[in-house]
Amino acid sequence: MGTFYTPETLEKIQGEILSILDDFLVICREHHLEYYGIAGTGIGAIRHGGFIPWDDDIDLAMPRKDYEKLCRIVKKDYGDRYYMLNAKTSEEYPLMTARLCKRGTVFEEEVMKGVHCPFGIFLDLYPLDNVPDGEFARKKQAWTAWFFSKLMILRRIPRPTLAQSGLKAKLIYAVCGAVYRLMLAANMSPEYLRKRCEAECRRYEGKKTKKMAFLADTNPYWNTIDKENLYPLKKIPFEGRELDFPANIDVMLRFQYGDYMVMPPEDKRKTHTPYRLIFSDGTVGAGPEIPKAEHHGDTEEGRTSGTGLPEAGREQQRTGGFDATGGGSV
């Protein structure tokens, strides 16, 4: 079961996220950037008209070219308020997702404990890349990108929390430990792994294909979008706003979650579980798992040094195995 916030803390987190979302929507509108809500944000919009009641993030996907343009715009025009956290801006960051983070905030999760990145309250961004039409080529690209994305995680999180238990978990931990030691012995840097993974994700960039995907997910086929079913984008109300979603969002969500209109039992509900949480007004989040903590700064320069490695991740939320993406809780 996930760790839940006090109602006051959750309301404040969601308010901070919505303020980031509002600026994100302005950027997208002014610069003609394409985005769409996915995963838990899609469920929340359809089932609740906004956030899933216990959710603490917003999941958005963007075609690669729009995502890259967003990164440049944020750095150039919005750097006083936001920064983009990804594996390119911070070598310690172990994921191929990106986060649009609000300066002056801290949101450090248990799953990332010991990973020295400037973690702030954020929007979750998933860059989508072209995948080939041929099944063999698509599988080759998908599994290669997926493989390197998991090495990225293991390089920084050598002992992730697993969905499995017992003997199976012991065997997986043994393999994870062996792979981690091999990477260290081979002097395999996080930057090398990022470049290999990103190059594979972008292999078909600029080519006409029928599908796009975020391959570095728990399952390499989990976040795949058929372009012919993507358009026209449709707007769905979300917390008093209207967000763009794929035309086939219902099909996508049923593939990912099954009958997503049924509320899951409490022991299946997940949050990001921060152990340090500081809001933009300087107040510290309150909750059973969020101790009072000093604010040590929010700049990228001030919080990316160090070589500490996390001792544990978090139970992966989707299809079994390990992962650190968090995803969208249902």
mmCIF file of C-alpha atoms in Angstrom:
data_model
loop_
_atom_site.group_PDB
_atom_site.id
_atom_site.type_symbol
_atom_site.label_atom_id
_atom_site.label_comp_id
_atom_site.label_asym_id
_atom_site.label_seq_id
_atom_site.Cartn_x
_atom_site.Cartn_y
_atom_site.Cartn_z
ATOM 1 C CA MET A 1 0.000 0.000 0.000
ATOM 2 C CA GLY A 2 1.291 3.459 -0.824
ATOM 3 C CA THR A 3 2.109 6.065 1.797
ATOM 4 C CA PHE A 4 -0.555 8.744 1.804
ATOM 5 C CA TYR A 5 -0.460 12.409 2.643
ATOM 6 C CA THR A 6 -2.489 14.429 5.054
ATOM 7 C CA PRO A 7 -5.381 16.062 3.141
ATOM 8 C CA GLU A 8 -3.782 19.487 3.625
ATOM 9 C CA THR A 9 -0.429 18.360 2.222
ATOM 10 C CA LEU A 10 -1.983 16.591 -0.764
ATOM 11 C CA GLU A 11 -4.087 19.656 -1.596
ATOM 12 C CA LYS A 12 -0.992 21.823 -1.461
ATOM 13 C CA ILE A 13 1.037 19.441 -3.654
ATOM 14 C CA GLN A 14 -1.729 19.333 -6.234
ATOM 15 C CA GLY A 15 -1.974 23.116 -6.162
ATOM 16 C CA GLU A 16 1.753 23.453 -6.864
ATOM 17 C CA ILE A 17 1.495 20.958 -9.721
ATOM 18 C CA LEU A 18 -1.448 22.808 -11.240
ATOM 19 C CA SER A 19 0.516 26.051 -11.167
ATOM 20 C CA ILE A 20 3.276 24.312 -13.170
ATOM 21 C CA LEU A 21 0.654 22.896 -15.521
ATOM 22 C CA ASP A 22 -0.817 26.330 -16.175
ATOM 23 C CA ASP A 23 2.569 27.694 -17.237
ATOM 24 C CA PHE A 24 3.241 24.563 -19.304
ATOM 25 C CA LEU A 25 -0.034 25.075 -21.166
ATOM 26 C CA VAL A 26 0.871 28.702 -21.876
ATOM 27 C CA ILE A 27 4.226 27.615 -23.305
ATOM 28 C CA CYS A 28 2.606 24.955 -25.470
ATOM 29 C CA ARG A 29 -0.031 27.363 -26.744
ATOM 30 C CA GLU A 30 2.401 30.175 -27.527
ATOM 31 C CA HIS A 31 4.975 27.930 -29.200
ATOM 32 C CA HIS A 32 2.572 25.479 -30.853
ATOM 33 C CA LEU A 33 3.878 22.453 -28.958
ATOM 34 C CA GLU A 34 1.942 19.216 -28.990
ATOM 35 C CA TYR A 35 1.299 17.252 -25.788
ATOM 36 C CA TYR A 36 -1.247 14.770 -24.463
ATOM 37 C CA GLY A 37 -2.269 13.488 -21.073
ATOM 38 C CA ILE A 38 -1.569 9.799 -20.481
ATOM 39 C CA ALA A 39 -1.663 7.099 -17.795
ATOM 40 C CA GLY A 40 -2.991 8.231 -14.404
ATOM 41 C CA THR A 41 -3.762 11.689 -15.721
ATOM 42 C CA GLY A 42 -6.032 10.137 -18.336
ATOM 43 C CA ILE A 43 -7.747 8.020 -15.702
ATOM 44 C CA GLY A 44 -8.143 11.020 -13.434
ATOM 45 C CA ALA A 45 -9.624 13.170 -16.193
ATOM 46 C CA ILE A 46 -12.142 10.540 -17.287
ATOM 47 C CA ARG A 47 -13.016 9.033 -13.915
ATOM 48 C CA HIS A 48 -12.728 12.078 -11.633
ATOM 49 C CA GLY A 49 -12.586 15.187 -13.817
ATOM 50 C CA GLY A 50 -9.121 15.902 -12.419
ATOM 51 C CA PHE A 51 -6.579 14.235 -10.166
ATOM 52 C CA ILE A 52 -7.095 10.701 -9.012
ATOM 53 C CA PRO A 53 -8.001 11.520 -5.382
ATOM 54 C CA TRP A 54 -4.670 10.352 -3.930
ATOM 55 C CA ASP A 55 -2.427 11.186 -6.900
ATOM 56 C CA ASP A 56 0.573 13.504 -6.632
ATOM 57 C CA ASP A 57 1.679 14.002 -10.230
ATOM 58 C CA ILE A 58 0.544 14.721 -13.785
ATOM 59 C CA ASP A 59 1.716 12.519 -16.677
ATOM 60 C CA LEU A 60 2.145 14.154 -20.092
ATOM 61 C CA ALA A 61 3.602 12.793 -23.334
ATOM 62 C CA MET A 62 5.134 14.846 -26.146
ATOM 63 C CA PRO A 63 6.530 13.957 -29.572
ATOM 64 C CA ARG A 64 10.324 14.123 -29.400
ATOM 65 C CA LYS A 65 10.646 17.305 -31.484
ATOM 66 C CA ASP A 66 8.171 19.167 -29.268
ATOM 67 C CA TYR A 67 9.838 17.888 -26.121
ATOM 68 C CA GLU A 68 13.280 19.028 -27.293
ATOM 69 C CA LYS A 69 11.885 22.451 -28.160
ATOM 70 C CA LEU A 70 10.254 22.675 -24.722
ATOM 71 C CA CYS A 71 13.617 21.999 -23.067
ATOM 72 C CA ARG A 72 15.189 24.900 -24.954
ATOM 73 C CA ILE A 73 12.309 27.281 -24.201
ATOM 74 C CA VAL A 74 12.305 26.496 -20.473
ATOM 75 C CA LYS A 75 16.044 27.056 -20.204
ATOM 76 C CA LYS A 76 15.973 30.295 -22.212
ATOM 77 C CA ASP A 77 12.764 31.978 -21.081
ATOM 78 C CA TYR A 78 11.597 30.329 -17.861
ATOM 79 C CA GLY A 79 14.840 29.477 -16.075
ATOM 80 C CA ASP A 80 14.013 31.791 -13.199
ATOM 81 C CA ARG A 81 10.946 29.691 -12.349
ATOM 82 C CA TYR A 82 11.580 26.205 -13.698
ATOM 83 C CA TYR A 83 14.276 23.758 -14.682
ATOM 84 C CA MET A 84 14.164 20.594 -16.742
ATOM 85 C CA LEU A 85 15.429 17.536 -14.902
ATOM 86 C CA ASN A 86 16.476 14.654 -17.135
ATOM 87 C CA ALA A 87 19.450 12.352 -17.608
ATOM 88 C CA LYS A 88 21.108 14.926 -19.867
ATOM 89 C CA THR A 89 20.907 17.843 -17.426
ATOM 90 C CA SER A 90 21.815 15.690 -14.399
ATOM 91 C CA GLU A 91 23.985 12.605 -14.885
ATOM 92 C CA GLU A 92 22.710 11.089 -11.646
ATOM 93 C CA TYR A 93 19.096 11.065 -12.840
ATOM 94 C CA PRO A 94 18.462 7.400 -13.770
ATOM 95 C CA LEU A 95 15.382 7.651 -15.996
ATOM 96 C CA MET A 96 14.518 8.461 -19.602
ATOM 97 C CA THR A 97 11.475 10.417 -18.488
ATOM 98 C CA ALA A 98 11.886 14.119 -17.725
ATOM 99 C CA ARG A 99 10.523 16.412 -15.060
ATOM 100 C CA LEU A 100 9.562 20.044 -15.373
ATOM 101 C CA CYS A 101 10.424 21.153 -11.836
ATOM 102 C CA LYS A 102 9.484 24.315 -9.969
ATOM 103 C CA ARG A 103 12.367 26.214 -8.460
ATOM 104 C CA GLY A 104 12.180 26.785 -4.718
ATOM 105 C CA THR A 105 10.547 23.398 -4.073
ATOM 106 C CA VAL A 106 11.880 20.020 -2.944
ATOM 107 C CA PHE A 107 10.270 16.647 -3.655
ATOM 108 C CA GLU A 108 12.685 13.840 -2.787
ATOM 109 C CA GLU A 109 11.179 10.372 -3.089
ATOM 110 C CA GLU A 110 12.043 7.197 -1.236
ATOM 111 C CA VAL A 111 12.622 5.493 -4.587
ATOM 112 C CA MET A 112 15.360 8.042 -5.386
ATOM 113 C CA LYS A 113 16.915 8.187 -1.932
ATOM 114 C CA GLY A 114 20.640 8.701 -2.350
ATOM 115 C CA VAL A 115 20.368 9.861 -5.962
ATOM 116 C CA HIS A 116 21.818 13.373 -5.933
ATOM 117 C CA CYS A 117 19.598 15.376 -8.268
ATOM 118 C CA PRO A 118 17.705 18.652 -7.840
ATOM 119 C CA PHE A 119 14.344 17.015 -7.231
ATOM 120 C CA GLY A 120 11.495 19.516 -7.062
ATOM 121 C CA ILE A 121 7.711 19.381 -7.374
ATOM 122 C CA PHE A 122 7.153 18.507 -11.015
ATOM 123 C CA LEU A 123 5.240 17.538 -14.116
ATOM 124 C CA ASP A 124 6.197 14.112 -15.485
ATOM 125 C CA LEU A 125 7.093 14.269 -19.192
ATOM 126 C CA TYR A 126 7.418 11.303 -21.564
ATOM 127 C CA PRO A 127 9.180 12.014 -24.898
ATOM 128 C CA LEU A 128 7.694 9.838 -27.647
ATOM 129 C CA ASP A 129 9.800 8.515 -30.518
ATOM 130 C CA ASN A 130 8.956 6.949 -33.856
ATOM 131 C CA VAL A 131 8.992 3.161 -33.927
ATOM 132 C CA PRO A 132 9.156 1.164 -37.190
ATOM 133 C CA ASP A 133 6.178 -0.483 -38.853
ATOM 134 C CA GLY A 134 7.871 -3.859 -39.255
ATOM 135 C CA GLU A 135 7.361 -6.123 -36.245
ATOM 136 C CA PHE A 136 10.911 -7.504 -36.110
ATOM 137 C CA ALA A 137 12.543 -4.065 -36.372
ATOM 138 C CA ARG A 138 10.109 -2.658 -33.801
ATOM 139 C CA LYS A 139 10.874 -5.440 -31.316
ATOM 140 C CA LYS A 140 14.605 -5.036 -31.826
ATOM 141 C CA GLN A 141 14.436 -1.297 -31.171
ATOM 142 C CA ALA A 142 12.068 -1.704 -28.230
ATOM 143 C CA TRP A 143 14.062 -4.323 -26.370
ATOM 144 C CA THR A 144 17.415 -2.642 -26.995
ATOM 145 C CA ALA A 145 16.141 0.696 -25.657
ATOM 146 C CA TRP A 146 14.425 -1.056 -22.750
ATOM 147 C CA PHE A 147 17.638 -2.950 -21.887
ATOM 148 C CA PHE A 148 19.756 0.191 -21.699
ATOM 149 C CA SER A 149 17.060 2.031 -19.735
ATOM 150 C CA LYS A 150 17.168 -0.699 -17.096
ATOM 151 C CA LEU A 151 20.963 -0.526 -16.954
ATOM 152 C CA MET A 152 20.572 3.224 -16.321
ATOM 153 C CA ILE A 153 18.390 2.455 -13.316
ATOM 154 C CA LEU A 154 20.684 -0.283 -11.980
ATOM 155 C CA ARG A 155 23.707 1.980 -12.358
ATOM 156 C CA ARG A 156 22.165 4.328 -9.786
ATOM 157 C CA ILE A 157 19.743 2.008 -7.948
ATOM 158 C CA PRO A 158 21.566 -1.334 -7.612
ATOM 159 C CA ARG A 159 19.020 -2.827 -5.217
ATOM 160 C CA PRO A 160 15.522 -1.838 -6.352
ATOM 161 C CA THR A 161 12.392 -2.847 -4.476
ATOM 162 C CA LEU A 162 10.714 -5.693 -6.350
ATOM 163 C CA ALA A 163 7.159 -6.809 -6.967
ATOM 164 C CA GLN A 164 8.417 -10.369 -6.489
ATOM 165 C CA SER A 165 9.262 -11.990 -3.174
ATOM 166 C CA GLY A 166 10.921 -15.092 -1.804
ATOM 167 C CA LEU A 167 13.358 -17.094 -3.898
ATOM 168 C CA LYS A 168 12.498 -15.228 -7.098
ATOM 169 C CA ALA A 169 13.342 -11.902 -5.463
ATOM 170 C CA LYS A 170 16.647 -13.300 -4.154
ATOM 171 C CA LEU A 171 17.590 -14.459 -7.639
ATOM 172 C CA ILE A 172 16.698 -11.099 -9.172
ATOM 173 C CA TYR A 173 18.700 -9.252 -6.526
ATOM 174 C CA ALA A 174 21.673 -11.509 -7.208
ATOM 175 C CA VAL A 175 21.478 -10.719 -10.922
ATOM 176 C CA CYS A 176 21.051 -6.984 -10.245
ATOM 177 C CA GLY A 177 24.074 -6.985 -7.973
ATOM 178 C CA ALA A 178 26.196 -8.865 -10.492
ATOM 179 C CA VAL A 179 25.212 -6.530 -13.318
ATOM 180 C CA TYR A 180 25.918 -3.487 -11.164
ATOM 181 C CA ARG A 181 29.401 -4.773 -10.255
ATOM 182 C CA LEU A 182 30.135 -5.552 -13.896
ATOM 183 C CA MET A 183 29.188 -2.022 -14.912
ATOM 184 C CA LEU A 184 31.492 -0.585 -12.263
ATOM 185 C CA ALA A 185 34.326 -2.895 -13.286
ATOM 186 C CA ALA A 186 33.868 -1.888 -16.920
ATOM 187 C CA ASN A 187 33.833 1.786 -15.906
ATOM 188 C CA MET A 188 30.443 2.134 -17.628
ATOM 189 C CA SER A 189 29.309 5.683 -16.964
ATOM 190 C CA PRO A 190 25.685 6.836 -16.626
ATOM 191 C CA GLU A 191 26.296 9.207 -19.544
ATOM 192 C CA TYR A 192 27.366 6.332 -21.801
ATOM 193 C CA LEU A 193 24.207 4.414 -20.918
ATOM 194 C CA ARG A 194 22.027 7.471 -21.534
ATOM 195 C CA LYS A 195 23.537 8.066 -24.947
ATOM 196 C CA ARG A 196 23.083 4.438 -25.960
ATOM 197 C CA CYS A 197 19.493 4.375 -24.759
ATOM 198 C CA GLU A 198 18.563 7.708 -26.329
ATOM 199 C CA ALA A 199 20.206 6.803 -29.628
ATOM 200 C CA GLU A 200 18.113 3.649 -29.797
ATOM 201 C CA CYS A 201 14.932 5.488 -28.861
ATOM 202 C CA ARG A 202 15.604 8.026 -31.628
ATOM 203 C CA ARG A 203 16.733 5.513 -34.249
ATOM 204 C CA TYR A 204 13.763 6.277 -36.528
ATOM 205 C CA GLU A 205 13.678 10.017 -35.946
ATOM 206 C CA GLY A 206 12.721 11.862 -39.122
ATOM 207 C CA LYS A 207 11.274 8.751 -40.755
ATOM 208 C CA LYS A 208 7.587 8.246 -41.458
ATOM 209 C CA THR A 209 6.146 5.565 -39.230
ATOM 210 C CA LYS A 210 2.668 4.646 -38.049
ATOM 211 C CA LYS A 211 3.460 4.484 -34.337
ATOM 212 C CA MET A 212 5.221 6.403 -31.584
ATOM 213 C CA ALA A 213 6.291 5.028 -28.230
ATOM 214 C CA PHE A 214 8.044 5.681 -24.964
ATOM 215 C CA LEU A 215 10.219 2.566 -24.989
ATOM 216 C CA ALA A 216 12.054 3.019 -21.687
ATOM 217 C CA ASP A 217 9.058 1.978 -19.631
ATOM 218 C CA THR A 218 8.421 -1.002 -17.365
ATOM 219 C CA ASN A 219 7.342 -2.850 -20.483
ATOM 220 C CA PRO A 220 8.715 -1.576 -23.834
ATOM 221 C CA TYR A 221 5.278 -1.883 -25.468
ATOM 222 C CA TRP A 222 3.279 -0.331 -22.629
ATOM 223 C CA ASN A 223 3.290 3.243 -23.915
ATOM 224 C CA THR A 224 2.772 2.840 -27.669
ATOM 225 C CA ILE A 225 0.483 5.133 -29.644
ATOM 226 C CA ASP A 226 -0.933 4.451 -33.110
ATOM 227 C CA LYS A 227 -0.746 7.784 -34.908
ATOM 228 C CA GLU A 228 -3.930 7.095 -36.892
ATOM 229 C CA ASN A 229 -5.812 6.743 -33.611
ATOM 230 C CA LEU A 230 -4.094 9.681 -31.955
ATOM 231 C CA TYR A 231 -5.783 12.456 -33.931
ATOM 232 C CA PRO A 232 -7.768 14.520 -33.693
ATOM 233 C CA LEU A 233 -6.710 15.249 -30.145
ATOM 234 C CA LYS A 234 -9.647 15.735 -27.831
ATOM 235 C CA LYS A 235 -10.014 17.964 -24.820
ATOM 236 C CA ILE A 236 -11.153 16.532 -21.508
ATOM 237 C CA PRO A 237 -11.814 18.639 -18.382
ATOM 238 C CA PHE A 238 -9.132 18.394 -15.711
ATOM 239 C CA GLU A 239 -9.389 20.421 -12.483
ATOM 240 C CA GLY A 240 -11.229 23.279 -14.150
ATOM 241 C CA ARG A 241 -8.957 23.240 -17.196
ATOM 242 C CA GLU A 242 -9.136 21.416 -20.499
ATOM 243 C CA LEU A 243 -6.212 19.168 -21.412
ATOM 244 C CA ASP A 244 -5.439 17.474 -24.711
ATOM 245 C CA PHE A 245 -5.681 13.690 -24.820
ATOM 246 C CA PRO A 246 -5.279 11.110 -27.601
ATOM 247 C CA ALA A 247 -8.455 10.308 -29.506
ATOM 248 C CA ASN A 248 -7.952 6.669 -28.480
ATOM 249 C CA ILE A 249 -7.265 7.358 -24.790
ATOM 250 C CA ASP A 250 -9.908 4.852 -23.681
ATOM 251 C CA VAL A 251 -8.313 2.076 -25.750
ATOM 252 C CA MET A 252 -4.878 2.955 -24.406
ATOM 253 C CA LEU A 253 -6.001 2.988 -20.783
ATOM 254 C CA ARG A 254 -7.850 -0.323 -21.083
ATOM 255 C CA PHE A 255 -4.726 -1.910 -22.580
ATOM 256 C CA GLN A 256 -2.609 -0.562 -19.730
ATOM 257 C CA TYR A 257 -4.934 -0.934 -16.734
ATOM 258 C CA GLY A 258 -7.912 -3.079 -17.692
ATOM 259 C CA ASP A 259 -11.208 -1.708 -16.386
ATOM 260 C CA TYR A 260 -9.788 1.580 -15.153
ATOM 261 C CA MET A 261 -13.235 2.916 -14.228
ATOM 262 C CA VAL A 262 -13.270 0.613 -11.190
ATOM 263 C CA MET A 263 -11.517 2.146 -8.180
ATOM 264 C CA PRO A 264 -8.628 -0.083 -7.037
ATOM 265 C CA PRO A 265 -8.467 -1.376 -3.453
ATOM 266 C CA GLU A 266 -6.454 0.726 -1.048
ATOM 267 C CA ASP A 267 -3.477 -1.644 -1.041
ATOM 268 C CA LYS A 268 -3.047 -1.072 -4.799
ATOM 269 C CA ARG A 269 -3.063 2.710 -4.621
ATOM 270 C CA LYS A 270 0.329 4.341 -5.005
ATOM 271 C CA THR A 271 1.985 7.692 -4.449
ATOM 272 C CA HIS A 272 5.526 8.929 -5.016
ATOM 273 C CA THR A 273 6.203 8.843 -1.248
ATOM 274 C CA PRO A 274 8.570 11.779 -0.653
ATOM 275 C CA TYR A 275 10.794 11.774 2.408
ATOM 276 C CA ARG A 276 11.600 15.493 1.936
ATOM 277 C CA LEU A 277 8.912 17.849 0.741
ATOM 278 C CA ILE A 278 9.220 21.633 0.679
ATOM 279 C CA PHE A 279 6.734 23.955 -0.981
ATOM 280 C CA SER A 280 7.446 27.163 -2.876
ATOM 281 C CA ASP A 281 6.415 29.229 0.149
ATOM 282 C CA GLY A 282 9.111 27.508 2.215
ATOM 283 C CA THR A 283 6.767 25.371 4.315
ATOM 284 C CA VAL A 284 7.529 21.704 4.847
ATOM 285 C CA GLY A 285 5.030 19.015 3.920
ATOM 286 C CA ALA A 286 3.362 17.175 6.768
ATOM 287 C CA GLY A 287 2.589 13.485 6.887
ATOM 288 C CA PRO A 288 3.484 10.236 8.670
ATOM 289 C CA GLU A 289 6.471 9.591 6.380
ATOM 290 C CA ILE A 290 7.605 13.184 5.779
ATOM 291 C CA PRO A 291 9.834 14.410 8.634
ATOM 292 C CA LYS A 292 10.580 18.046 9.238
ATOM 293 C CA ALA A 293 13.736 18.894 7.300
ATOM 294 C CA GLU A 294 15.966 21.818 6.576
ATOM 295 C CA HIS A 295 15.898 23.351 3.129
ATOM 296 C CA HIS A 296 19.366 22.925 1.605
ATOM 297 C CA GLY A 297 18.712 24.786 -1.628
ATOM 298 C CA ASP A 298 17.012 24.058 -4.905
ATOM 299 C CA THR A 299 19.576 24.927 -7.542
ATOM 300 C CA GLU A 300 20.861 22.358 -9.978
ATOM 301 C CA GLU A 301 24.425 23.265 -9.058
ATOM 302 C CA GLY A 302 23.807 23.026 -5.344
ATOM 303 C CA ARG A 303 22.181 19.602 -5.267
ATOM 304 C CA THR A 304 23.756 17.387 -7.932
ATOM 305 C CA SER A 305 27.115 16.601 -6.364
ATOM 306 C CA GLY A 306 27.920 13.414 -4.498
ATOM 307 C CA THR A 307 28.166 9.745 -5.307
ATOM 308 C CA GLY A 308 25.757 8.154 -2.841
ATOM 309 C CA LEU A 309 23.663 5.290 -4.184
ATOM 310 C CA PRO A 310 20.165 4.356 -3.012
ATOM 311 C CA GLU A 311 19.682 1.211 -1.028
ATOM 312 C CA ALA A 312 16.207 0.486 -2.302
ATOM 313 C CA GLY A 313 13.691 1.546 -4.869
ATOM 314 C CA ARG A 314 9.954 1.171 -4.768
ATOM 315 C CA GLU A 315 7.608 -1.526 -5.831
ATOM 316 C CA GLN A 316 6.968 -1.075 -9.519
ATOM 317 C CA GLN A 317 3.380 -0.063 -10.143
ATOM 318 C CA ARG A 318 2.459 -1.560 -13.459
ATOM 319 C CA THR A 319 3.263 -4.978 -14.786
ATOM 320 C CA GLY A 320 5.709 -6.633 -12.401
ATOM 321 C CA GLY A 321 9.500 -6.547 -12.263
ATOM 322 C CA PHE A 322 11.389 -3.476 -11.161
ATOM 323 C CA ASP A 323 11.287 0.085 -12.252
ATOM 324 C CA ALA A 324 11.656 3.563 -10.856
ATOM 325 C CA THR A 325 9.438 5.531 -13.169
ATOM 326 C CA GLY A 326 6.523 5.829 -10.784
ATOM 327 C CA GLY A 327 4.034 5.986 -13.598
ATOM 328 C CA GLY A 328 0.430 6.873 -13.055
ATOM 329 C CA SER A 329 -1.310 5.411 -10.027
ATOM 330 C CA VAL A 330 -4.868 4.305 -10.664
#
